[in-house]
mmCIF file of C-alpha atoms in Angstrom:
data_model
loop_
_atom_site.group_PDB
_atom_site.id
_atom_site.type_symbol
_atom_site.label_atom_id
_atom_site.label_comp_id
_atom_site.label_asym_id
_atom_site.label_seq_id
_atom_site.Cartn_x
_atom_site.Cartn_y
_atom_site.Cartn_z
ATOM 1 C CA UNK A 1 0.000 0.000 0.000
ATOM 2 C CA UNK A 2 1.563 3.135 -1.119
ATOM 3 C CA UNK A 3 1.175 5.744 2.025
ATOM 4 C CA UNK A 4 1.104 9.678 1.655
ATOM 5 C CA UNK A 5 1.895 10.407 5.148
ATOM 6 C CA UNK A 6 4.380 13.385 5.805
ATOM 7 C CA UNK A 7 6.964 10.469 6.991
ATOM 8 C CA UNK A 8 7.130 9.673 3.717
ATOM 9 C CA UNK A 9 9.869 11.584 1.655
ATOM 10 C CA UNK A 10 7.851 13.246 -0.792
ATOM 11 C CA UNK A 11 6.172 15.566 2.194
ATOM 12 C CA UNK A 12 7.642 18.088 4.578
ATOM 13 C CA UNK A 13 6.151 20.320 7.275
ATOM 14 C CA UNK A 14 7.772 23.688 7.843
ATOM 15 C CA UNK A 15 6.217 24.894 11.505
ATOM 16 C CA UNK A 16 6.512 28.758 11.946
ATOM 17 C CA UNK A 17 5.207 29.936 15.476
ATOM 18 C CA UNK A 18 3.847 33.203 12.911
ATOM 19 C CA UNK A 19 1.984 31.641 11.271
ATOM 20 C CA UNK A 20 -1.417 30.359 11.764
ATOM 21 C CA UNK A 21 -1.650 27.873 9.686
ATOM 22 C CA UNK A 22 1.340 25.201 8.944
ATOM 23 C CA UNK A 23 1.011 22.842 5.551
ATOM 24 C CA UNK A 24 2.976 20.459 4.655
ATOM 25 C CA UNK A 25 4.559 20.998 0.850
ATOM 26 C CA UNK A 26 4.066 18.604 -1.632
ATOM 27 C CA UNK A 27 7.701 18.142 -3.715
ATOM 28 C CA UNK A 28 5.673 16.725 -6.638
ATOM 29 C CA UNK A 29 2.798 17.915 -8.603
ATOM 30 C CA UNK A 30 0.484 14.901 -7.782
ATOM 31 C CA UNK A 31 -2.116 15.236 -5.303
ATOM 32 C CA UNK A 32 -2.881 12.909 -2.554
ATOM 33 C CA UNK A 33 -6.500 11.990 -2.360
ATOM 34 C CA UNK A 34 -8.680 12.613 0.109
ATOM 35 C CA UNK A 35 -12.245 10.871 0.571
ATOM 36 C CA UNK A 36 -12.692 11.163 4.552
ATOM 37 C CA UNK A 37 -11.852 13.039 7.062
ATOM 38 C CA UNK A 38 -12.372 11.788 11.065
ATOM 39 C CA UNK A 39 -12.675 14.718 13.818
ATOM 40 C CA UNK A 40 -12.372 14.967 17.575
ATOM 41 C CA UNK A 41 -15.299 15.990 19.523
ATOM 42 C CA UNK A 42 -14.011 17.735 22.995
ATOM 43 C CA UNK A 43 -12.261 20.447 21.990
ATOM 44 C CA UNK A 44 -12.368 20.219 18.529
ATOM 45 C CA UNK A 45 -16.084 19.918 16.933
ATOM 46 C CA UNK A 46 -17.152 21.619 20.275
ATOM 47 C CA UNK A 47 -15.774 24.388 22.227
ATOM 48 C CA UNK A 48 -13.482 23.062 25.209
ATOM 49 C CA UNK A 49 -15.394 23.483 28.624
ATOM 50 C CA UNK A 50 -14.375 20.588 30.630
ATOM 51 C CA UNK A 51 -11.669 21.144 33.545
ATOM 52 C CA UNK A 52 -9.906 18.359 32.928
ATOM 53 C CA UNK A 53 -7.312 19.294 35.134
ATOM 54 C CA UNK A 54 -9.769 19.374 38.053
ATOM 55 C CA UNK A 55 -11.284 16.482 36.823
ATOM 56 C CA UNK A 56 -7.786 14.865 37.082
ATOM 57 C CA UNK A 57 -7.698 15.878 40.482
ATOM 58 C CA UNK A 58 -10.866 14.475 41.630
ATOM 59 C CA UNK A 59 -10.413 10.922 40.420
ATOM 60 C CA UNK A 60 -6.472 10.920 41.786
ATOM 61 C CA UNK A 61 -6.102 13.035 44.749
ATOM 62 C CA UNK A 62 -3.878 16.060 44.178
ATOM 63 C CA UNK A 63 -0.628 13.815 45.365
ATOM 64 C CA UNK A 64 -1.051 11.228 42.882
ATOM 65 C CA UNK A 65 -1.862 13.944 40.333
ATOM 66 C CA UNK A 66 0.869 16.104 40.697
ATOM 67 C CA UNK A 67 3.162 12.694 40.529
ATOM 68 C CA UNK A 68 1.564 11.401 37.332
ATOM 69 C CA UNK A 69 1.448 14.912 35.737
ATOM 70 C CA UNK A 70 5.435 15.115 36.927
ATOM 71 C CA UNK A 71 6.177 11.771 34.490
ATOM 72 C CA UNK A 72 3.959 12.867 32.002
ATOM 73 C CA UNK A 73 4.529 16.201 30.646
ATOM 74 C CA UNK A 74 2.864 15.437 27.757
ATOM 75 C CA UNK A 75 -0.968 14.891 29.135
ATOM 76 C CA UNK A 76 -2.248 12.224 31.597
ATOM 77 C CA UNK A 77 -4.389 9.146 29.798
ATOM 78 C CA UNK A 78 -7.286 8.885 32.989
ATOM 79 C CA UNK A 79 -8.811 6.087 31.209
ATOM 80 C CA UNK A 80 -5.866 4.831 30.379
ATOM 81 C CA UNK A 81 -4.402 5.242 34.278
ATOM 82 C CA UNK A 82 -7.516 3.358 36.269
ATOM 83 C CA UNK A 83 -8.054 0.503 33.632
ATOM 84 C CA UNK A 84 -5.589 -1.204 36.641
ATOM 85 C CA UNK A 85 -7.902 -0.243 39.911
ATOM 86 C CA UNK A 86 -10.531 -2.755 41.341
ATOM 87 C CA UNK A 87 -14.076 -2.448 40.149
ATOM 88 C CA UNK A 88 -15.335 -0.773 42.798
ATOM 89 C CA UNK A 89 -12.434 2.158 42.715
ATOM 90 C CA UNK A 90 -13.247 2.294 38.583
ATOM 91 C CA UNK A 91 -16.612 2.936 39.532
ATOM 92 C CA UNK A 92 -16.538 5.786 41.488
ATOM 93 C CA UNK A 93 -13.633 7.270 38.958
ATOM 94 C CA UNK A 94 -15.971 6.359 36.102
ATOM 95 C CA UNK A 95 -18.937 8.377 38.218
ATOM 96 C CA UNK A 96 -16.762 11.402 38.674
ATOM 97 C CA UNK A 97 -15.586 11.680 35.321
ATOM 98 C CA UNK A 98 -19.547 11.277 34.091
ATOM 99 C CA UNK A 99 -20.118 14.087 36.484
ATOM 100 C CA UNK A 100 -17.581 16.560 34.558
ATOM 101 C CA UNK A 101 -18.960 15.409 31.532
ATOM 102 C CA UNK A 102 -22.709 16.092 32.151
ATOM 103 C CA UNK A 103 -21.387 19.105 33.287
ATOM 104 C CA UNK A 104 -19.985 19.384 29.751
ATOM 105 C CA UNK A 105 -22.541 18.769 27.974
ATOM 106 C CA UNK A 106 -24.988 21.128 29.708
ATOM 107 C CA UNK A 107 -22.774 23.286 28.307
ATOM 108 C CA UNK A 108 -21.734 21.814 25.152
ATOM 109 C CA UNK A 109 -21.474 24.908 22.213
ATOM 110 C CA UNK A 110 -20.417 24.190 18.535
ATOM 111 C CA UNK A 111 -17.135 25.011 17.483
ATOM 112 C CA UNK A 112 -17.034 28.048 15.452
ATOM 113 C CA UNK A 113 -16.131 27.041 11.731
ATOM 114 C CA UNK A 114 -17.299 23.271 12.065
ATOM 115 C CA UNK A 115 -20.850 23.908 10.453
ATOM 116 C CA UNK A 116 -19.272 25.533 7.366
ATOM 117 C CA UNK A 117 -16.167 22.771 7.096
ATOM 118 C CA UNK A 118 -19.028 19.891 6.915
ATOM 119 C CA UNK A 119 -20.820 21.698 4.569
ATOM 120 C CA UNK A 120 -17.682 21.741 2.334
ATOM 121 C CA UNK A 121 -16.935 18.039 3.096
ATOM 122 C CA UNK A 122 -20.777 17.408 2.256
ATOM 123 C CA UNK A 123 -20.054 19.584 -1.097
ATOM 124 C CA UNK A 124 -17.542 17.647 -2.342
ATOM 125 C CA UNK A 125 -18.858 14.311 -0.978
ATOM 126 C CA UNK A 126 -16.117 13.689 1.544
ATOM 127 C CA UNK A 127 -17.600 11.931 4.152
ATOM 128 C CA UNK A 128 -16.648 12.561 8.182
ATOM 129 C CA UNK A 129 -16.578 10.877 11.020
ATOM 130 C CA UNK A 130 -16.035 11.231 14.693
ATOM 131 C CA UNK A 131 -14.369 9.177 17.288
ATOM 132 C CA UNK A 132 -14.131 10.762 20.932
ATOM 133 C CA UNK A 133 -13.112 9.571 24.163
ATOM 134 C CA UNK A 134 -16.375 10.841 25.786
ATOM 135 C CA UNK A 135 -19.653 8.651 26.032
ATOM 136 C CA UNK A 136 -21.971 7.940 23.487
ATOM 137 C CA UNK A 137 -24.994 10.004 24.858
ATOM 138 C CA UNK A 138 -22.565 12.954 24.443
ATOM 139 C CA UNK A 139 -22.238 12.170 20.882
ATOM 140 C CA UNK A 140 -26.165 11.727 20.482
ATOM 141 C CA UNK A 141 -26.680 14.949 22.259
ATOM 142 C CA UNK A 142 -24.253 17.044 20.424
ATOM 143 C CA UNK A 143 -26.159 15.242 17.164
ATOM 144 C CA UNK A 144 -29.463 16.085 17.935
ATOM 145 C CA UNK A 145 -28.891 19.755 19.508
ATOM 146 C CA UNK A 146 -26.574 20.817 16.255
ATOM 147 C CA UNK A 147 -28.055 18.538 13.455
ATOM 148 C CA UNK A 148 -24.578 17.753 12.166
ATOM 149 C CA UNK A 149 -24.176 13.808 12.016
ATOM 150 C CA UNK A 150 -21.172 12.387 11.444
ATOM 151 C CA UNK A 151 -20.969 8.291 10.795
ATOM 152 C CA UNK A 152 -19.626 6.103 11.578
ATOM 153 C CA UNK A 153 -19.234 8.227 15.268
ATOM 154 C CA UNK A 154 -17.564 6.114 18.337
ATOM 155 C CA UNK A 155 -17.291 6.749 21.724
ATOM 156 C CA UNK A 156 -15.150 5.098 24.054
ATOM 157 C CA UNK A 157 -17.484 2.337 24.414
ATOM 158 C CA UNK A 158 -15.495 1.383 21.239
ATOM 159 C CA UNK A 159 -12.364 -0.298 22.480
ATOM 160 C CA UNK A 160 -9.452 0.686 22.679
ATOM 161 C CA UNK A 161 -10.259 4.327 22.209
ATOM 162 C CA UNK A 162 -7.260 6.402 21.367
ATOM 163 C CA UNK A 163 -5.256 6.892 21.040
ATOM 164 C CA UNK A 164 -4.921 3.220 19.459
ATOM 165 C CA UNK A 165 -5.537 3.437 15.970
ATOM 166 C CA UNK A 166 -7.837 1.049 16.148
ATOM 167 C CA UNK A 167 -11.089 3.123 16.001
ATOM 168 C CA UNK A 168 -9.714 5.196 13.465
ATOM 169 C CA UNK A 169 -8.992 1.740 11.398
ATOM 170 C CA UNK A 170 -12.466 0.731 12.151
ATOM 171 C CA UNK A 171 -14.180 3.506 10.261
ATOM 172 C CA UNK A 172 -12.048 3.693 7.502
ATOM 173 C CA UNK A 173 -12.929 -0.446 6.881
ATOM 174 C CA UNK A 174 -17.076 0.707 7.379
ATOM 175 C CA UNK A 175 -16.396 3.452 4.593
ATOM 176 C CA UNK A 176 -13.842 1.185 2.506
ATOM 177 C CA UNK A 177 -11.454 3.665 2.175
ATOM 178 C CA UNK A 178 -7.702 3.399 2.550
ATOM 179 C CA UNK A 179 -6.124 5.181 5.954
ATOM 180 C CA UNK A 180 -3.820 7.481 3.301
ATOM 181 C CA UNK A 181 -6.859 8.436 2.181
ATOM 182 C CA UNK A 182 -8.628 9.929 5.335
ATOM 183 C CA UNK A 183 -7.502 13.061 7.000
ATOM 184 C CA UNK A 184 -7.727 13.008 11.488
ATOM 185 C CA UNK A 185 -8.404 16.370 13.423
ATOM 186 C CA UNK A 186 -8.156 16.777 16.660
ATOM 187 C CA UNK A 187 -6.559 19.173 19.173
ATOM 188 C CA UNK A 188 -4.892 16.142 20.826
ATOM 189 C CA UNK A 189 -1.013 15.587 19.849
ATOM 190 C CA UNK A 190 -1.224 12.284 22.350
ATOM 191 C CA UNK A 191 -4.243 11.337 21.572
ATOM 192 C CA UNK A 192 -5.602 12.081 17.863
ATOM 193 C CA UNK A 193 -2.320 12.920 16.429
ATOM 194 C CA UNK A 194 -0.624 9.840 17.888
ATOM 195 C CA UNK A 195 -4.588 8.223 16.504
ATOM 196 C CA UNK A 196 -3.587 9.286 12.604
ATOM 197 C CA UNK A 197 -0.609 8.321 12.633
ATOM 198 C CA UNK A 198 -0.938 5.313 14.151
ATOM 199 C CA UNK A 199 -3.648 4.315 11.326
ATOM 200 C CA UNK A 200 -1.651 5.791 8.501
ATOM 201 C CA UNK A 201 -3.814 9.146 8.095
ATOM 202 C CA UNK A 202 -2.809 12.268 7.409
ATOM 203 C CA UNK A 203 -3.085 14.650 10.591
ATOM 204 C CA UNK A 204 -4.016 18.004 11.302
ATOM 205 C CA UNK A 205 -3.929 19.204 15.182
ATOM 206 C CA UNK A 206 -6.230 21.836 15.792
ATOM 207 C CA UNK A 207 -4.063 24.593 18.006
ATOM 208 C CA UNK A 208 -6.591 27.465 18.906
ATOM 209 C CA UNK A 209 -3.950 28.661 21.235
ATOM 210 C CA UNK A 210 -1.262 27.974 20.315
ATOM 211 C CA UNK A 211 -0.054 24.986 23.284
ATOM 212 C CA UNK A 212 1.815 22.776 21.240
ATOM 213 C CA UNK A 213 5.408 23.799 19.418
ATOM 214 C CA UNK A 214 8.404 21.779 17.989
ATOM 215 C CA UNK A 215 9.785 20.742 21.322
ATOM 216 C CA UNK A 216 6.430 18.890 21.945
ATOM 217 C CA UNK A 217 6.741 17.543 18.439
ATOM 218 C CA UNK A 218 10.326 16.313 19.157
ATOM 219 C CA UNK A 219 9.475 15.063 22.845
ATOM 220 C CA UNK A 220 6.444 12.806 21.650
ATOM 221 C CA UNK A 221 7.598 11.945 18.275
ATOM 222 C CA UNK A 222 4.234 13.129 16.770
ATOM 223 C CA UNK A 223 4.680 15.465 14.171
ATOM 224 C CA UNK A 224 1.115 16.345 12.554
ATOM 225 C CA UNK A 225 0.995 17.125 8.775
ATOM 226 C CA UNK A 226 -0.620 20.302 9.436
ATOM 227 C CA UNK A 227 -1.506 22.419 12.146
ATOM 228 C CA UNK A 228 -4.690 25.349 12.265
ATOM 229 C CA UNK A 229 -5.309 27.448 14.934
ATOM 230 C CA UNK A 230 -9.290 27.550 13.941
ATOM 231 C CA UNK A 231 -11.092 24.712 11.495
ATOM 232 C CA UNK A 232 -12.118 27.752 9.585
ATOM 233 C CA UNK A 233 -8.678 27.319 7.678
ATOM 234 C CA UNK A 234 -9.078 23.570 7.325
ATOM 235 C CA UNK A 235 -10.562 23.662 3.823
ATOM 236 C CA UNK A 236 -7.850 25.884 2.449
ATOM 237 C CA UNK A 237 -5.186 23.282 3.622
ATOM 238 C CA UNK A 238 -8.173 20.578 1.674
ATOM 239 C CA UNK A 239 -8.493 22.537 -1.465
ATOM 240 C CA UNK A 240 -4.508 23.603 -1.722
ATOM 241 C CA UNK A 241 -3.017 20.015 -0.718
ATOM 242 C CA UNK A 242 -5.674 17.216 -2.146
ATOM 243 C CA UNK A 243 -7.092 15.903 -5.015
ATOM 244 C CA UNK A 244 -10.777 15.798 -3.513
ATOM 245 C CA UNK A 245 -12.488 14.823 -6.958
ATOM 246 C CA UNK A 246 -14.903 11.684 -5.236
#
Protein backbone atom coordinates (compact mmCIF):
# COMPACT_ATOMS: atom_id res chain seq x y z
CA UNK A 1 0.00 0.00 0.00
CA UNK A 2 1.56 3.13 -1.12
CA UNK A 3 1.17 5.74 2.02
CA UNK A 4 1.10 9.68 1.66
CA UNK A 5 1.90 10.41 5.15
CA UNK A 6 4.38 13.38 5.80
CA UNK A 7 6.96 10.47 6.99
CA UNK A 8 7.13 9.67 3.72
CA UNK A 9 9.87 11.58 1.66
CA UNK A 10 7.85 13.25 -0.79
CA UNK A 11 6.17 15.57 2.19
CA UNK A 12 7.64 18.09 4.58
CA UNK A 13 6.15 20.32 7.27
CA UNK A 14 7.77 23.69 7.84
CA UNK A 15 6.22 24.89 11.50
CA UNK A 16 6.51 28.76 11.95
CA UNK A 17 5.21 29.94 15.48
CA UNK A 18 3.85 33.20 12.91
CA UNK A 19 1.98 31.64 11.27
CA UNK A 20 -1.42 30.36 11.76
CA UNK A 21 -1.65 27.87 9.69
CA UNK A 22 1.34 25.20 8.94
CA UNK A 23 1.01 22.84 5.55
CA UNK A 24 2.98 20.46 4.65
CA UNK A 25 4.56 21.00 0.85
CA UNK A 26 4.07 18.60 -1.63
CA UNK A 27 7.70 18.14 -3.72
CA UNK A 28 5.67 16.73 -6.64
CA UNK A 29 2.80 17.91 -8.60
CA UNK A 30 0.48 14.90 -7.78
CA UNK A 31 -2.12 15.24 -5.30
CA UNK A 32 -2.88 12.91 -2.55
CA UNK A 33 -6.50 11.99 -2.36
CA UNK A 34 -8.68 12.61 0.11
CA UNK A 35 -12.25 10.87 0.57
CA UNK A 36 -12.69 11.16 4.55
CA UNK A 37 -11.85 13.04 7.06
CA UNK A 38 -12.37 11.79 11.07
CA UNK A 39 -12.68 14.72 13.82
CA UNK A 40 -12.37 14.97 17.58
CA UNK A 41 -15.30 15.99 19.52
CA UNK A 42 -14.01 17.73 23.00
CA UNK A 43 -12.26 20.45 21.99
CA UNK A 44 -12.37 20.22 18.53
CA UNK A 45 -16.08 19.92 16.93
CA UNK A 46 -17.15 21.62 20.27
CA UNK A 47 -15.77 24.39 22.23
CA UNK A 48 -13.48 23.06 25.21
CA UNK A 49 -15.39 23.48 28.62
CA UNK A 50 -14.37 20.59 30.63
CA UNK A 51 -11.67 21.14 33.54
CA UNK A 52 -9.91 18.36 32.93
CA UNK A 53 -7.31 19.29 35.13
CA UNK A 54 -9.77 19.37 38.05
CA UNK A 55 -11.28 16.48 36.82
CA UNK A 56 -7.79 14.86 37.08
CA UNK A 57 -7.70 15.88 40.48
CA UNK A 58 -10.87 14.47 41.63
CA UNK A 59 -10.41 10.92 40.42
CA UNK A 60 -6.47 10.92 41.79
CA UNK A 61 -6.10 13.03 44.75
CA UNK A 62 -3.88 16.06 44.18
CA UNK A 63 -0.63 13.82 45.37
CA UNK A 64 -1.05 11.23 42.88
CA UNK A 65 -1.86 13.94 40.33
CA UNK A 66 0.87 16.10 40.70
CA UNK A 67 3.16 12.69 40.53
CA UNK A 68 1.56 11.40 37.33
CA UNK A 69 1.45 14.91 35.74
CA UNK A 70 5.43 15.12 36.93
CA UNK A 71 6.18 11.77 34.49
CA UNK A 72 3.96 12.87 32.00
CA UNK A 73 4.53 16.20 30.65
CA UNK A 74 2.86 15.44 27.76
CA UNK A 75 -0.97 14.89 29.13
CA UNK A 76 -2.25 12.22 31.60
CA UNK A 77 -4.39 9.15 29.80
CA UNK A 78 -7.29 8.88 32.99
CA UNK A 79 -8.81 6.09 31.21
CA UNK A 80 -5.87 4.83 30.38
CA UNK A 81 -4.40 5.24 34.28
CA UNK A 82 -7.52 3.36 36.27
CA UNK A 83 -8.05 0.50 33.63
CA UNK A 84 -5.59 -1.20 36.64
CA UNK A 85 -7.90 -0.24 39.91
CA UNK A 86 -10.53 -2.76 41.34
CA UNK A 87 -14.08 -2.45 40.15
CA UNK A 88 -15.34 -0.77 42.80
CA UNK A 89 -12.43 2.16 42.72
CA UNK A 90 -13.25 2.29 38.58
CA UNK A 91 -16.61 2.94 39.53
CA UNK A 92 -16.54 5.79 41.49
CA UNK A 93 -13.63 7.27 38.96
CA UNK A 94 -15.97 6.36 36.10
CA UNK A 95 -18.94 8.38 38.22
CA UNK A 96 -16.76 11.40 38.67
CA UNK A 97 -15.59 11.68 35.32
CA UNK A 98 -19.55 11.28 34.09
CA UNK A 99 -20.12 14.09 36.48
CA UNK A 100 -17.58 16.56 34.56
CA UNK A 101 -18.96 15.41 31.53
CA UNK A 102 -22.71 16.09 32.15
CA UNK A 103 -21.39 19.11 33.29
CA UNK A 104 -19.99 19.38 29.75
CA UNK A 105 -22.54 18.77 27.97
CA UNK A 106 -24.99 21.13 29.71
CA UNK A 107 -22.77 23.29 28.31
CA UNK A 108 -21.73 21.81 25.15
CA UNK A 109 -21.47 24.91 22.21
CA UNK A 110 -20.42 24.19 18.54
CA UNK A 111 -17.14 25.01 17.48
CA UNK A 112 -17.03 28.05 15.45
CA UNK A 113 -16.13 27.04 11.73
CA UNK A 114 -17.30 23.27 12.06
CA UNK A 115 -20.85 23.91 10.45
CA UNK A 116 -19.27 25.53 7.37
CA UNK A 117 -16.17 22.77 7.10
CA UNK A 118 -19.03 19.89 6.92
CA UNK A 119 -20.82 21.70 4.57
CA UNK A 120 -17.68 21.74 2.33
CA UNK A 121 -16.94 18.04 3.10
CA UNK A 122 -20.78 17.41 2.26
CA UNK A 123 -20.05 19.58 -1.10
CA UNK A 124 -17.54 17.65 -2.34
CA UNK A 125 -18.86 14.31 -0.98
CA UNK A 126 -16.12 13.69 1.54
CA UNK A 127 -17.60 11.93 4.15
CA UNK A 128 -16.65 12.56 8.18
CA UNK A 129 -16.58 10.88 11.02
CA UNK A 130 -16.04 11.23 14.69
CA UNK A 131 -14.37 9.18 17.29
CA UNK A 132 -14.13 10.76 20.93
CA UNK A 133 -13.11 9.57 24.16
CA UNK A 134 -16.38 10.84 25.79
CA UNK A 135 -19.65 8.65 26.03
CA UNK A 136 -21.97 7.94 23.49
CA UNK A 137 -24.99 10.00 24.86
CA UNK A 138 -22.57 12.95 24.44
CA UNK A 139 -22.24 12.17 20.88
CA UNK A 140 -26.16 11.73 20.48
CA UNK A 141 -26.68 14.95 22.26
CA UNK A 142 -24.25 17.04 20.42
CA UNK A 143 -26.16 15.24 17.16
CA UNK A 144 -29.46 16.09 17.94
CA UNK A 145 -28.89 19.75 19.51
CA UNK A 146 -26.57 20.82 16.25
CA UNK A 147 -28.05 18.54 13.45
CA UNK A 148 -24.58 17.75 12.17
CA UNK A 149 -24.18 13.81 12.02
CA UNK A 150 -21.17 12.39 11.44
CA UNK A 151 -20.97 8.29 10.79
CA UNK A 152 -19.63 6.10 11.58
CA UNK A 153 -19.23 8.23 15.27
CA UNK A 154 -17.56 6.11 18.34
CA UNK A 155 -17.29 6.75 21.72
CA UNK A 156 -15.15 5.10 24.05
CA UNK A 157 -17.48 2.34 24.41
CA UNK A 158 -15.50 1.38 21.24
CA UNK A 159 -12.36 -0.30 22.48
CA UNK A 160 -9.45 0.69 22.68
CA UNK A 161 -10.26 4.33 22.21
CA UNK A 162 -7.26 6.40 21.37
CA UNK A 163 -5.26 6.89 21.04
CA UNK A 164 -4.92 3.22 19.46
CA UNK A 165 -5.54 3.44 15.97
CA UNK A 166 -7.84 1.05 16.15
CA UNK A 167 -11.09 3.12 16.00
CA UNK A 168 -9.71 5.20 13.46
CA UNK A 169 -8.99 1.74 11.40
CA UNK A 170 -12.47 0.73 12.15
CA UNK A 171 -14.18 3.51 10.26
CA UNK A 172 -12.05 3.69 7.50
CA UNK A 173 -12.93 -0.45 6.88
CA UNK A 174 -17.08 0.71 7.38
CA UNK A 175 -16.40 3.45 4.59
CA UNK A 176 -13.84 1.18 2.51
CA UNK A 177 -11.45 3.66 2.18
CA UNK A 178 -7.70 3.40 2.55
CA UNK A 179 -6.12 5.18 5.95
CA UNK A 180 -3.82 7.48 3.30
CA UNK A 181 -6.86 8.44 2.18
CA UNK A 182 -8.63 9.93 5.33
CA UNK A 183 -7.50 13.06 7.00
CA UNK A 184 -7.73 13.01 11.49
CA UNK A 185 -8.40 16.37 13.42
CA UNK A 186 -8.16 16.78 16.66
CA UNK A 187 -6.56 19.17 19.17
CA UNK A 188 -4.89 16.14 20.83
CA UNK A 189 -1.01 15.59 19.85
CA UNK A 190 -1.22 12.28 22.35
CA UNK A 191 -4.24 11.34 21.57
CA UNK A 192 -5.60 12.08 17.86
CA UNK A 193 -2.32 12.92 16.43
CA UNK A 194 -0.62 9.84 17.89
CA UNK A 195 -4.59 8.22 16.50
CA UNK A 196 -3.59 9.29 12.60
CA UNK A 197 -0.61 8.32 12.63
CA UNK A 198 -0.94 5.31 14.15
CA UNK A 199 -3.65 4.32 11.33
CA UNK A 200 -1.65 5.79 8.50
CA UNK A 201 -3.81 9.15 8.09
CA UNK A 202 -2.81 12.27 7.41
CA UNK A 203 -3.08 14.65 10.59
CA UNK A 204 -4.02 18.00 11.30
CA UNK A 205 -3.93 19.20 15.18
CA UNK A 206 -6.23 21.84 15.79
CA UNK A 207 -4.06 24.59 18.01
CA UNK A 208 -6.59 27.47 18.91
CA UNK A 209 -3.95 28.66 21.23
CA UNK A 210 -1.26 27.97 20.32
CA UNK A 211 -0.05 24.99 23.28
CA UNK A 212 1.81 22.78 21.24
CA UNK A 213 5.41 23.80 19.42
CA UNK A 214 8.40 21.78 17.99
CA UNK A 215 9.78 20.74 21.32
CA UNK A 216 6.43 18.89 21.95
CA UNK A 217 6.74 17.54 18.44
CA UNK A 218 10.33 16.31 19.16
CA UNK A 219 9.47 15.06 22.85
CA UNK A 220 6.44 12.81 21.65
CA UNK A 221 7.60 11.94 18.28
CA UNK A 222 4.23 13.13 16.77
CA UNK A 223 4.68 15.46 14.17
CA UNK A 224 1.11 16.34 12.55
CA UNK A 225 1.00 17.13 8.77
CA UNK A 226 -0.62 20.30 9.44
CA UNK A 227 -1.51 22.42 12.15
CA UNK A 228 -4.69 25.35 12.26
CA UNK A 229 -5.31 27.45 14.93
CA UNK A 230 -9.29 27.55 13.94
CA UNK A 231 -11.09 24.71 11.50
CA UNK A 232 -12.12 27.75 9.59
CA UNK A 233 -8.68 27.32 7.68
CA UNK A 234 -9.08 23.57 7.33
CA UNK A 235 -10.56 23.66 3.82
CA UNK A 236 -7.85 25.88 2.45
CA UNK A 237 -5.19 23.28 3.62
CA UNK A 238 -8.17 20.58 1.67
CA UNK A 239 -8.49 22.54 -1.47
CA UNK A 240 -4.51 23.60 -1.72
CA UNK A 241 -3.02 20.02 -0.72
CA UNK A 242 -5.67 17.22 -2.15
CA UNK A 243 -7.09 15.90 -5.02
CA UNK A 244 -10.78 15.80 -3.51
CA UNK A 245 -12.49 14.82 -6.96
CA UNK A 246 -14.90 11.68 -5.24
Amino acid sequence: MTSFLLSRSFLSLTLRPSSSISMANLTTNAKARLRGVVFDMDGTLTVPVIDFAAMYRSVLGEDEYKRIKAESPSGIDILHHIESWSPDKQQKAYEIIADYEKQGIDKLQIMPGAVELCGFLDSKKIKRGLITRNVKKAIDIFHQRFEVIFYPALGREFRPYKPNPDPLLHICSAWDIQPNEVMMVGDSLKDDIACGKGAGAFTCLLDETGRYGPDDFSVSGLQPDFKVDSLSKIQNILETNFDLDP
